[in-house]
Coordinates of N, CA and C in Angstrom, one line a residue:
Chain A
X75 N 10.5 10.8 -3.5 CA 9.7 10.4 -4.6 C 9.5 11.5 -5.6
X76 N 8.9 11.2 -7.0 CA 9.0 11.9 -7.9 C 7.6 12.5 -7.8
X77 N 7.4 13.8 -7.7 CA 5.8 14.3 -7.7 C 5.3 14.9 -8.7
X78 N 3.9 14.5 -9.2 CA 3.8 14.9 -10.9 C 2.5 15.5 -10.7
X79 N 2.4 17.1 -11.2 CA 1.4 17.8 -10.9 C 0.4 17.6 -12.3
X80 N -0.6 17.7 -12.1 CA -1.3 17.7 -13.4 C -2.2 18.8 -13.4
X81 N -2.5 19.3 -14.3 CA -3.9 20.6 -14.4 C -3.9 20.5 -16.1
X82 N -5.7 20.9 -15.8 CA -6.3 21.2 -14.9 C -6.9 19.9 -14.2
X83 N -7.8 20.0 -13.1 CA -8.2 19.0 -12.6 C -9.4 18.3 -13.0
X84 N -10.1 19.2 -14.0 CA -11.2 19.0 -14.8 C -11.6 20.0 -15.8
X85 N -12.4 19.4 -17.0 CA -12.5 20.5 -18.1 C -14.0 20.1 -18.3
X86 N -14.4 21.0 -19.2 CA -15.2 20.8 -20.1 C -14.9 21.4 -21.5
X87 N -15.5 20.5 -22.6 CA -15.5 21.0 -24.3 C -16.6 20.2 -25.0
X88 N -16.5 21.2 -26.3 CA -17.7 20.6 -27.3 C -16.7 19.4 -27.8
X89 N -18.3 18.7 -28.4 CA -17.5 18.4 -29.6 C -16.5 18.9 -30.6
X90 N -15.4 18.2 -30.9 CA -14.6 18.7 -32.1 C -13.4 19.5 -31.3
X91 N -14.0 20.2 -30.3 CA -13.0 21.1 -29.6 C -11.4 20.3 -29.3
X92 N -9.9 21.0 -29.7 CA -8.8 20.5 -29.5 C -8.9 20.8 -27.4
X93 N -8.5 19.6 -27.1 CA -8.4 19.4 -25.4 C -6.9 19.7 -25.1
X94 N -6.1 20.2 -23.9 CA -5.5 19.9 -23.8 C -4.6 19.6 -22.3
X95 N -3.9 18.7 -21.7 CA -3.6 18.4 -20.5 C -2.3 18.7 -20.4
X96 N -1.7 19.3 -19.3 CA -0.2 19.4 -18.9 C 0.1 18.6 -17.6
X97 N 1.4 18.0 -17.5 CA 1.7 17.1 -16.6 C 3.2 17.6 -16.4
X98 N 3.4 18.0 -14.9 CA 4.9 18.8 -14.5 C 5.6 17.6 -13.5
X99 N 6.4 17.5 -13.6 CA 7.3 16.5 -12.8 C 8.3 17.0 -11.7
X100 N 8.5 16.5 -10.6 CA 9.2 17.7 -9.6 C 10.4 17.4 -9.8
X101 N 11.3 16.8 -10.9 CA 12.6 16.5 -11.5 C 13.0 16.4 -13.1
X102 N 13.4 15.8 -13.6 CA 14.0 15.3 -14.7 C 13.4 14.2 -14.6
X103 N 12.6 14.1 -15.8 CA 12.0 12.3 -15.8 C 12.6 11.9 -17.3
X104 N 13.2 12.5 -18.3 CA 13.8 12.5 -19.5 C 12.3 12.3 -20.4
X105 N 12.0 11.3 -21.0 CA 10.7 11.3 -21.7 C 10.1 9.8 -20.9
X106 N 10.2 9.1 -19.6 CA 9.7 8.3 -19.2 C 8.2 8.6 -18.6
X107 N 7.2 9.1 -19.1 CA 6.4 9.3 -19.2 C 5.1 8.8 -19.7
X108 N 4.3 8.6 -19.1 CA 3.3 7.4 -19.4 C 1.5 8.4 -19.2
X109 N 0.7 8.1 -20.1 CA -1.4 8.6 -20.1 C -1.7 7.6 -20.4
X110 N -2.8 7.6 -19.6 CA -4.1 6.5 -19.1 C -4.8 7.3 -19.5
X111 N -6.3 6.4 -19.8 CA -7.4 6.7 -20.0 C -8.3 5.7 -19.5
X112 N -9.0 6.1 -17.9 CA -9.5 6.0 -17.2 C -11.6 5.7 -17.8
X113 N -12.5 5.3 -17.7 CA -13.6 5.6 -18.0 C -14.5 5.1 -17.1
X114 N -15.6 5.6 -16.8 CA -16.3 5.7 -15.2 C -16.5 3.7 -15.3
X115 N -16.0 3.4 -14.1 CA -16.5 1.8 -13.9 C -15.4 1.2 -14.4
X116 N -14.4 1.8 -15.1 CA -13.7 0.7 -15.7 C -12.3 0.9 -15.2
X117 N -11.2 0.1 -15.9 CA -9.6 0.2 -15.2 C -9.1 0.9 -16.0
X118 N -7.7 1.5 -15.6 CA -7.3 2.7 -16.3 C -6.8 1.7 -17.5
X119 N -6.7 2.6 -18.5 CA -5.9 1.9 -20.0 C -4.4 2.6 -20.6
X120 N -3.9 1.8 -21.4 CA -2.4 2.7 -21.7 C -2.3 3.1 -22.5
X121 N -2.5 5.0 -22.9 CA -2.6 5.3 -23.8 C -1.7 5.7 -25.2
X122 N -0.3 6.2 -24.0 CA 0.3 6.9 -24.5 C 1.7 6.2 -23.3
X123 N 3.0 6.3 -24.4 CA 3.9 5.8 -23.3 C 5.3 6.3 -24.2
X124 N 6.5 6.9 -23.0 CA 8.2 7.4 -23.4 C 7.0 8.9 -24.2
X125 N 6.2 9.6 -23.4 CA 5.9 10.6 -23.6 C 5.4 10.7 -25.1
X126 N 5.2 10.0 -26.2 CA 4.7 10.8 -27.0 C 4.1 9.0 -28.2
X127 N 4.8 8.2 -28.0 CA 4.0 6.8 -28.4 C 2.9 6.3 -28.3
X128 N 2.0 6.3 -29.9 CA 0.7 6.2 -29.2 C 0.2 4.7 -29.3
X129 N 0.0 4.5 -28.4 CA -0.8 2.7 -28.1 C -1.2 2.0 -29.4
X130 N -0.7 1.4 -29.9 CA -1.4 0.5 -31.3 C -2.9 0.4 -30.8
X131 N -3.5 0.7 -32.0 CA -4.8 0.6 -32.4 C -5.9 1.4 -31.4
X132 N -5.4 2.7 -30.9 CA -5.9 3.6 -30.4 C -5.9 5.2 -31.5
X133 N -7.1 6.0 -31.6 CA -6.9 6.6 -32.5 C -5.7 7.9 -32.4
X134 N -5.4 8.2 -34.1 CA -4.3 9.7 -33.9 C -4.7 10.7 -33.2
X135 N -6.2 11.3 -33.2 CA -6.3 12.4 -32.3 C -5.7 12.5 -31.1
X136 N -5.2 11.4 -30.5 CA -4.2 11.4 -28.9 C -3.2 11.2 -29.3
X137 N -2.4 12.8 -28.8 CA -0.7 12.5 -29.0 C -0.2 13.5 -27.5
X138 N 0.5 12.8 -27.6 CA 1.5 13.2 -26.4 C 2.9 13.7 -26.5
X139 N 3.3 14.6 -26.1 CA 4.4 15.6 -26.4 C 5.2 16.1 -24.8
X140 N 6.7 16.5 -24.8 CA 7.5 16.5 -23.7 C 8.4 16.1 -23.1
X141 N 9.3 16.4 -22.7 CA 10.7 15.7 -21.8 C 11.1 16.7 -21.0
X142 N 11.8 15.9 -19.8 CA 12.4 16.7 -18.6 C 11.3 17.1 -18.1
X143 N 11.1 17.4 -17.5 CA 10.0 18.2 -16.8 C 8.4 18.3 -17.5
X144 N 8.2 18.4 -18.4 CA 7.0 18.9 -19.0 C 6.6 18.8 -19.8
X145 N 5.5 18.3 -19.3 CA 4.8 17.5 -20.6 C 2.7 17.6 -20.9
X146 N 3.0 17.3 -22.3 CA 1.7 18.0 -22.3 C 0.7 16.6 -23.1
X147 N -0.6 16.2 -22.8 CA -1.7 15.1 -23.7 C -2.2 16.1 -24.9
X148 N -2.9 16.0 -25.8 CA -3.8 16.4 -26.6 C -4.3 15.6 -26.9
X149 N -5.9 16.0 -27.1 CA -6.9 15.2 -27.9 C -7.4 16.4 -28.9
X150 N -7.2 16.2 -30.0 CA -7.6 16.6 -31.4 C -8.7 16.3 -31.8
X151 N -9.7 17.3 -31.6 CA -10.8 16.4 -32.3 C -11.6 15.8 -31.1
X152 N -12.0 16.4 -30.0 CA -13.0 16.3 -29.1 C -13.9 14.7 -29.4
X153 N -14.6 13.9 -28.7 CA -15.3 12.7 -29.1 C -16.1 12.5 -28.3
X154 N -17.4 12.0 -28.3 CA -18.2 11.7 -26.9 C -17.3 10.7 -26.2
X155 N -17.3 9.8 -27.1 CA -16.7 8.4 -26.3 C -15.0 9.2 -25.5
X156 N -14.5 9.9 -26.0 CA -13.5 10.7 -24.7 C -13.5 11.1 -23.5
X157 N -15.3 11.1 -22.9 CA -15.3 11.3 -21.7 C -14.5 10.4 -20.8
X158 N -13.8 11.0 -19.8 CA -13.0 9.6 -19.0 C -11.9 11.1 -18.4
X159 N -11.6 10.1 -17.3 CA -10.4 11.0 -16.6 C -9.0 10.3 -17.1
X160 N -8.0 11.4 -17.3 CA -6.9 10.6 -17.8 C -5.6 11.3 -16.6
X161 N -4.8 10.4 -16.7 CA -3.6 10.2 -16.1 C -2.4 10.0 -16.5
X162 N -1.4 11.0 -15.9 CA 0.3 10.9 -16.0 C 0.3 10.2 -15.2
X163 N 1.8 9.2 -15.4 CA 2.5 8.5 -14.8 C 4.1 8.4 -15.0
X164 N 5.2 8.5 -14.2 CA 6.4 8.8 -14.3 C 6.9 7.3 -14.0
X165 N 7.9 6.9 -14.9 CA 8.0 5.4 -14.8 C 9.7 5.8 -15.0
X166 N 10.4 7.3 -14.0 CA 11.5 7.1 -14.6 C 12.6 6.7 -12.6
X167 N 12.9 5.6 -12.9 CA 13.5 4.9 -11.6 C 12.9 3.7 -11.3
X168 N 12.8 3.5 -9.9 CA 11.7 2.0 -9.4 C 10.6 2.6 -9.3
X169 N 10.3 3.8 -8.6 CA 8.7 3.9 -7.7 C 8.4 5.0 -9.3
X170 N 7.2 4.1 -9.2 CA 6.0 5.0 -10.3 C 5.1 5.7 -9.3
X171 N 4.7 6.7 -9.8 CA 3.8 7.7 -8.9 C 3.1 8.4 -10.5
X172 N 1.9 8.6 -9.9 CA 0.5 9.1 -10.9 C 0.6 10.6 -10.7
X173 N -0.2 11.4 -11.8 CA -0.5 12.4 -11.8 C -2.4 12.6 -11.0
X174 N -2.3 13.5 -10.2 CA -3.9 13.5 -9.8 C -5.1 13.1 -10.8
X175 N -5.4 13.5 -12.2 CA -5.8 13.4 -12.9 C -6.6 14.4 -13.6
X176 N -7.1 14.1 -14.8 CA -7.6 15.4 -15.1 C -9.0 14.7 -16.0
X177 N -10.0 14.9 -15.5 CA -11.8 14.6 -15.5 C -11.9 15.4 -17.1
X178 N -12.4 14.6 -18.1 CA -12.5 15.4 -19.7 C -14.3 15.3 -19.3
X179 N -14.8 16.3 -20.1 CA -16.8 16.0 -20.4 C -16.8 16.4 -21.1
X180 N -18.1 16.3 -21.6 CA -18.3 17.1 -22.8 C -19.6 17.8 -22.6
X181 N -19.1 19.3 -23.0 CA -20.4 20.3 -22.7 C -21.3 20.3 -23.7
Chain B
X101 N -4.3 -14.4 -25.1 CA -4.6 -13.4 -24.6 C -4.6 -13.5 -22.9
X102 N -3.2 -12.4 -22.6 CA -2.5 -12.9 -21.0 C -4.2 -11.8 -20.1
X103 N -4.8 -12.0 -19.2 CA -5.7 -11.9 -18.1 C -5.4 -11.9 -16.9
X104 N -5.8 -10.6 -16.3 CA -5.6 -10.4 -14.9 C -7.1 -10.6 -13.9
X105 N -7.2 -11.7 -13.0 CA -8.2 -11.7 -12.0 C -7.9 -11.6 -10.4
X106 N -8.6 -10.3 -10.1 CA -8.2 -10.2 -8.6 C -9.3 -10.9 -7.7
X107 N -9.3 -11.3 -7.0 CA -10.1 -11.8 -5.6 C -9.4 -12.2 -4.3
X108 N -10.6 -11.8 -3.7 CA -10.7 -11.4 -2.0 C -11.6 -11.3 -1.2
X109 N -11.4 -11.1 -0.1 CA -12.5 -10.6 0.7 C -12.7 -9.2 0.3
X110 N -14.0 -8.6 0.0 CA -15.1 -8.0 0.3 C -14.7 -6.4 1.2
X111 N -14.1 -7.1 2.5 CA -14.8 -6.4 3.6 C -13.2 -6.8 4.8
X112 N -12.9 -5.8 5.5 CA -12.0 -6.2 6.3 C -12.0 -5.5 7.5
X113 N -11.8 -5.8 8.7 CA -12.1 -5.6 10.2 C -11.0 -4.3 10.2
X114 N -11.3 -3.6 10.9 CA -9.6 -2.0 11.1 C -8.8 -3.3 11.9
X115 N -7.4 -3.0 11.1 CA -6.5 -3.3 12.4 C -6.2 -4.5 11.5
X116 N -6.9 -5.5 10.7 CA -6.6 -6.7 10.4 C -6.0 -6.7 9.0
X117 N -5.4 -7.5 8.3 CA -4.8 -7.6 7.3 C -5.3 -8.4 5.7
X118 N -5.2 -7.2 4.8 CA -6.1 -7.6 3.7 C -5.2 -8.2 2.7
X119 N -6.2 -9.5 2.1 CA -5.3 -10.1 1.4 C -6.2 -10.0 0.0
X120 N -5.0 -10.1 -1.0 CA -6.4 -10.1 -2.2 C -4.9 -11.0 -3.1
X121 N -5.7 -11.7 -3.7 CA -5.0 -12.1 -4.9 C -5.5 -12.0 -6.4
X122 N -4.2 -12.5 -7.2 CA -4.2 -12.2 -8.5 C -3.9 -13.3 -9.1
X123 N -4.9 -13.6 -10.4 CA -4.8 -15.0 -10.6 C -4.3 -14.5 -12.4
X124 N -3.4 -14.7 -12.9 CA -3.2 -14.6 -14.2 C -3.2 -15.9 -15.2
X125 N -4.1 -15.3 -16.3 CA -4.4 -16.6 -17.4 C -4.2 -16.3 -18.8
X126 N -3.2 -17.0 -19.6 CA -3.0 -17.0 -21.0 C -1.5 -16.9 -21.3
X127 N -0.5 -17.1 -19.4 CA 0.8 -17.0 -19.8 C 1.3 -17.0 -18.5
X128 N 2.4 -18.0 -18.8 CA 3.1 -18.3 -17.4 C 3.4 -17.1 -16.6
X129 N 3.1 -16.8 -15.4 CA 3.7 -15.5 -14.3 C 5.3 -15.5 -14.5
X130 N 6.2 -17.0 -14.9 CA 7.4 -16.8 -14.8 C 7.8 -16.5 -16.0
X131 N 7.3 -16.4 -17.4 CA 8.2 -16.2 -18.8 C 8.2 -14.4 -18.9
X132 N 8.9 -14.3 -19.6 CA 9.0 -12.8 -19.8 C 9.9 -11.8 -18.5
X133 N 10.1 -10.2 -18.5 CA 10.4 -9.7 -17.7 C 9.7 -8.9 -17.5
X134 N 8.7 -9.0 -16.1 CA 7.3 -8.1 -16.1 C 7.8 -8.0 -14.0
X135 N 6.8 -6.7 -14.2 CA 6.8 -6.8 -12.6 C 5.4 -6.6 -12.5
X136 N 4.8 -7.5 -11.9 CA 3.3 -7.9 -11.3 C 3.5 -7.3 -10.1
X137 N 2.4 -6.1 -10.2 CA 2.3 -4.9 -9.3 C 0.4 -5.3 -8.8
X138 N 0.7 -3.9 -7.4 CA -1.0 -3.9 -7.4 C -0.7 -1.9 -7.5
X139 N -1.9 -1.7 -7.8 CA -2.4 -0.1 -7.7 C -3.7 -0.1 -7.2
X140 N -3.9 0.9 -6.1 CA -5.2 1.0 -5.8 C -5.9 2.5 -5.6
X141 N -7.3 2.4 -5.7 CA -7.9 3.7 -6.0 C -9.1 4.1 -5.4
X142 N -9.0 5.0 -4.6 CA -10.4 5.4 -3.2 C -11.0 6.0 -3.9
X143 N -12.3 5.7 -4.0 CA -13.6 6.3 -4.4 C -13.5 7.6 -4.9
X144 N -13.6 7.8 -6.0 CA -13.5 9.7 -6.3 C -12.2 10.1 -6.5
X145 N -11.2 9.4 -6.3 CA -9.9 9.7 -6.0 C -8.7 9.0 -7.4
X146 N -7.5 9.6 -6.6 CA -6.5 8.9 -8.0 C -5.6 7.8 -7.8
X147 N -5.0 6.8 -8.5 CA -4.3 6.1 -8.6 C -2.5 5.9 -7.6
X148 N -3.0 5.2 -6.9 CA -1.8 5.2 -6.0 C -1.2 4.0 -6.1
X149 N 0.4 3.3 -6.4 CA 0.7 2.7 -7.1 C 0.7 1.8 -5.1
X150 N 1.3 1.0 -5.1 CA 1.3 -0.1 -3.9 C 2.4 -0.7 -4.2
X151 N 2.7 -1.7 -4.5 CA 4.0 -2.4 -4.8 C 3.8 -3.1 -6.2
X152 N 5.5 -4.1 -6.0 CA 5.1 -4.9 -7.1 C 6.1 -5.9 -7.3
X153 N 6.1 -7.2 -7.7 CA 7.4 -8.5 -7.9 C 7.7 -8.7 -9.2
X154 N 9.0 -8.6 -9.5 CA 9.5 -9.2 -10.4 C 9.4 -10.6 -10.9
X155 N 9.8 -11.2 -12.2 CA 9.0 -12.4 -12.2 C 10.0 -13.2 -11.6
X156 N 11.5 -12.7 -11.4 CA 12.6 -13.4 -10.6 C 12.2 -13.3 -8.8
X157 N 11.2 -12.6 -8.7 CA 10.8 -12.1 -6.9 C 11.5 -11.3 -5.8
X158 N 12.2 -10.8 -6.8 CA 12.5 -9.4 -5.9 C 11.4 -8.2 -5.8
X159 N 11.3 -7.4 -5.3 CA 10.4 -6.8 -4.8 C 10.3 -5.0 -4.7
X160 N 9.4 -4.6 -5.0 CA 9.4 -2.8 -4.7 C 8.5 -2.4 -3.9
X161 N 8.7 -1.2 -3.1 CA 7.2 -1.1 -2.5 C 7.2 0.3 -2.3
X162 N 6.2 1.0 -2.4 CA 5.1 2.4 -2.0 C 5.9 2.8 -0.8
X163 N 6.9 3.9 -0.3 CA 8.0 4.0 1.1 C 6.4 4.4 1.7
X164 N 5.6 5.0 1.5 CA 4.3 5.1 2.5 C 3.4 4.3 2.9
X165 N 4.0 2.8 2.5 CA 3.1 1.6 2.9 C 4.2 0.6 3.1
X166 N 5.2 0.9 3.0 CA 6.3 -0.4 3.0 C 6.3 -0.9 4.1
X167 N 5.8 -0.5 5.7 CA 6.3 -1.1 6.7 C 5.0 -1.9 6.7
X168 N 4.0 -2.2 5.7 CA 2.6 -2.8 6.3 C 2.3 -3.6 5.1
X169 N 3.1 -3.5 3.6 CA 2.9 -3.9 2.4 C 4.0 -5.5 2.2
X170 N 3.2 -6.4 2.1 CA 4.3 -7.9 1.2 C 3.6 -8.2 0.2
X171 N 4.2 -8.6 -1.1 CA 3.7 -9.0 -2.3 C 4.8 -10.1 -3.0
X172 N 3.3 -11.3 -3.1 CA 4.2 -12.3 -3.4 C 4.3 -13.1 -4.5
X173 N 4.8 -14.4 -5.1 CA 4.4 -14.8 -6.2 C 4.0 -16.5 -6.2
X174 N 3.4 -16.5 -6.5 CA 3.0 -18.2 -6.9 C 2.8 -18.8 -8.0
X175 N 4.7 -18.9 -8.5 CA 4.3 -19.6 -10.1 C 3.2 -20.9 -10.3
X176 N 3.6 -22.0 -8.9 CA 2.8 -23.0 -9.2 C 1.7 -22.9 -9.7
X177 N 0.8 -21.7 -9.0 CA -0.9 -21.1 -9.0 C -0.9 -20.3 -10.4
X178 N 0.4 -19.8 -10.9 CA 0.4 -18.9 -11.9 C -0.3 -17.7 -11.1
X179 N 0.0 -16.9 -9.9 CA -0.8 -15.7 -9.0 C 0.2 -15.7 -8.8
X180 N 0.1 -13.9 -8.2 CA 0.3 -13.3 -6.9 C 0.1 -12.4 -6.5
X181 N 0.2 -12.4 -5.1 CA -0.9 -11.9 -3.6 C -0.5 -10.5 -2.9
X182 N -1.4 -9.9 -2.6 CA -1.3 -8.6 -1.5 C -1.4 -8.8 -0.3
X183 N -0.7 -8.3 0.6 CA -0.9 -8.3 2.1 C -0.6 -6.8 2.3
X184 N -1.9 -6.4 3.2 CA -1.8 -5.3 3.6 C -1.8 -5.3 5.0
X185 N -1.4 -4.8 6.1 CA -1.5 -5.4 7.2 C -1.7 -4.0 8.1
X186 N -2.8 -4.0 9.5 CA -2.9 -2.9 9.8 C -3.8 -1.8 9.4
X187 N -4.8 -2.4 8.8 CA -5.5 -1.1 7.6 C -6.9 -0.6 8.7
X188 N -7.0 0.8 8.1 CA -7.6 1.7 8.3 C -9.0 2.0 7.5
X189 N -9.4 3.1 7.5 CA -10.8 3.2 6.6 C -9.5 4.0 5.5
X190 N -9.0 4.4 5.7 CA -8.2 5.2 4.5 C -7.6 4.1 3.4
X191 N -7.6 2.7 3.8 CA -7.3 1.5 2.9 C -8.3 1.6 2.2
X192 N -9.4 1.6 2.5 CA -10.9 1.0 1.8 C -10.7 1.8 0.3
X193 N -10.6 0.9 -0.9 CA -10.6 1.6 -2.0 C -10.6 0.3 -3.3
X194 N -10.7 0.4 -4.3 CA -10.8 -0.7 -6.1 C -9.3 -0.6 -5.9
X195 N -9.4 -2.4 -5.7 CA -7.5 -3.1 -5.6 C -7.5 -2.8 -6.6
X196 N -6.5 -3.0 -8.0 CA -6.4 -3.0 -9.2 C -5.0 -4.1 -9.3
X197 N -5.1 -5.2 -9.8 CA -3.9 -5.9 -10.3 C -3.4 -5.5 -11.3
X198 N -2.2 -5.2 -11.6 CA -1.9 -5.0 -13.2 C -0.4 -5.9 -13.5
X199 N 0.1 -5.6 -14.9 CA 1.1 -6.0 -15.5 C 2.3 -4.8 -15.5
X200 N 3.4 -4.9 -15.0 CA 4.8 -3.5 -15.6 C 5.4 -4.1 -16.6
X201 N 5.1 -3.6 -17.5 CA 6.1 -4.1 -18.9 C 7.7 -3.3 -19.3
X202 N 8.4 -4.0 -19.5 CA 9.9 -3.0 -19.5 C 9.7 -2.6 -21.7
X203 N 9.3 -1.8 -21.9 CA 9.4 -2.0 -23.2 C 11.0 -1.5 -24.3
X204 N 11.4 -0.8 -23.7 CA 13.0 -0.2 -23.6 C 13.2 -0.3 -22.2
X205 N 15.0 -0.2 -22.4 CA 15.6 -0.5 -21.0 C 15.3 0.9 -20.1
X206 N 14.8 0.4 -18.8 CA 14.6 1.8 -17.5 C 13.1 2.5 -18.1
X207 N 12.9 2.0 -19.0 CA 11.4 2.2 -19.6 C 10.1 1.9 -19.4
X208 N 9.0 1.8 -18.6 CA 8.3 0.8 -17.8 C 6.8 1.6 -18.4
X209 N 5.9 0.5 -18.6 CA 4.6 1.3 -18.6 C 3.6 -0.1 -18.1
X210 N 2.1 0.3 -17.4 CA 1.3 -0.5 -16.9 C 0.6 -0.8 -18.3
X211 N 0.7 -2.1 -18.7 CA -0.1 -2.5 -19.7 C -1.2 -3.2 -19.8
X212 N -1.4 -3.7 -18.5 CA -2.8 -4.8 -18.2 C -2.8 -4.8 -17.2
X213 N -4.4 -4.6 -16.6 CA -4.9 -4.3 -15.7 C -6.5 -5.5 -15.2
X214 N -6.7 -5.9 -14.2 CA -7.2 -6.8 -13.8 C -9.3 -5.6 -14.0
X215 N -10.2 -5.9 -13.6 CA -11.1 -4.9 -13.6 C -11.1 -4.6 -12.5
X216 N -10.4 -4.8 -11.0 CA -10.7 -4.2 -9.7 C -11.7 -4.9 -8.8
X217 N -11.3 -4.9 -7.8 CA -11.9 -5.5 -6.8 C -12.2 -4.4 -5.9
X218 N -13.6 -3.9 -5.1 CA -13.3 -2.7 -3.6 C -13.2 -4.0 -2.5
X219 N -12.3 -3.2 -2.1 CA -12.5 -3.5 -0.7 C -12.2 -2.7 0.9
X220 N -13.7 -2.5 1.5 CA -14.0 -1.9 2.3 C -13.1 -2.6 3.6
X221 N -12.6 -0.8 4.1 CA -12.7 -1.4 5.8 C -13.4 -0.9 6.7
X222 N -14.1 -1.9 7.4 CA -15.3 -1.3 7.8 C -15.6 -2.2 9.3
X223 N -16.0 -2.1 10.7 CA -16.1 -3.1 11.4 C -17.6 -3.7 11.4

């Protein structure tokens, strides 16, 4: 299976603050690369997908950047409503496997 | 607007076998090329994918649950179902139903997701 490390495991930032998440893959995943955004109580959502595509009608501050191996989320522009843990996913073969995740707050 | 609803029992005995289904509304289970998967998630914890059917019903599964994992389809019902068989307190965790959409070829992302069901194992 494909193993996808993520860090950090949790942050804190102000408002406004640029965030940023890395997701390592234990192969070549080319840009098959997929972020969720998770929020407490709720089901993960799709944020970002082929590493750097951002979800119609989700905002630009979330972009996503990376291939082969390494890949990075950004949120631009810190937001309350960003609190949520978000997630890598490698969608490159049959078996999809998650990244542990990475918990955003705001200090 | 296509909808994912999971239901189930609640609560399951160690050793017995958990079934949860998935009821989809707003679009045939058989049009399109989707793989109707489940993912599930332990308390506090992260997203572990489980299996999942094609809308033709061939099948994938988790190699760390495959000997205890079937997932099936029921276009008639427009559903389909989890069997987990064998479960542990390490089962006990929010089923999640979702949709695999192929959006480019070998290109796959989870696009819809059911709100989750827990289900405890517990005697």
């Amino acid at each position: 299976d494909i193993q996808m490390t993520q860090s950090p495991t949790s942050l804190s930032a102000s408002v406004g603050d640029r965030v940023t998440i890395t997701c390592q893959a234990s192969q070549d995943i080319r840009n098959h690369l997929n972020w969720y955004q998770q929020k407490p109580g709720e089901a993960p959502k799709l944020l970002i997908y082929g590493a750097s595509v951002l979800q119609s009608g989700d905002p630009s501050r979330f972009s996503g950047s990376g291939s082969g191996t390494n890949f990075t989320f950004t949120i631009s522009g810190l937001q309350p409503e960003d609190t949520a843990t978000y997630y890598c996913q490698q969608c490159d073969g049959l078996i999809p496997t998650f990244g542990g995740g990475t918990k955003v707050e705001i200090k | 607007q296509v909808q994912l609803q999971e239901s189930g029992p609640g609560v399951v005995k160690p050793s017995q076998t958990l079934s949860l289904t998935c009821s989809v509304s707003g679009r045939s289970i058989n049009s399109g090329s989707y793989f109707w998967s489940w993912i599930r998630q332990p308390a506090g914890k992260g997203l572990e994918w489980i299996g999942s059917i094609y809308s033709s019903g061939s099948t994938k599964y988790n190699p760390s649950l495959k000997t205890r994992v079937s997932v099936s389809l029921d276009a008639s019902q427009n559903q389909f179902s989890l069997k987990l068989s064998s479960v542990t307190a390490t089962d006990t965790a929010v089923y999640y139903c979702t949709r695999e959409t192929e959006w480019l070829p070998s290109n796959w992302y989870f696009d819809l997701w059911g709100r989750g069901t827990l289900v405890s194992v517990s005697s």
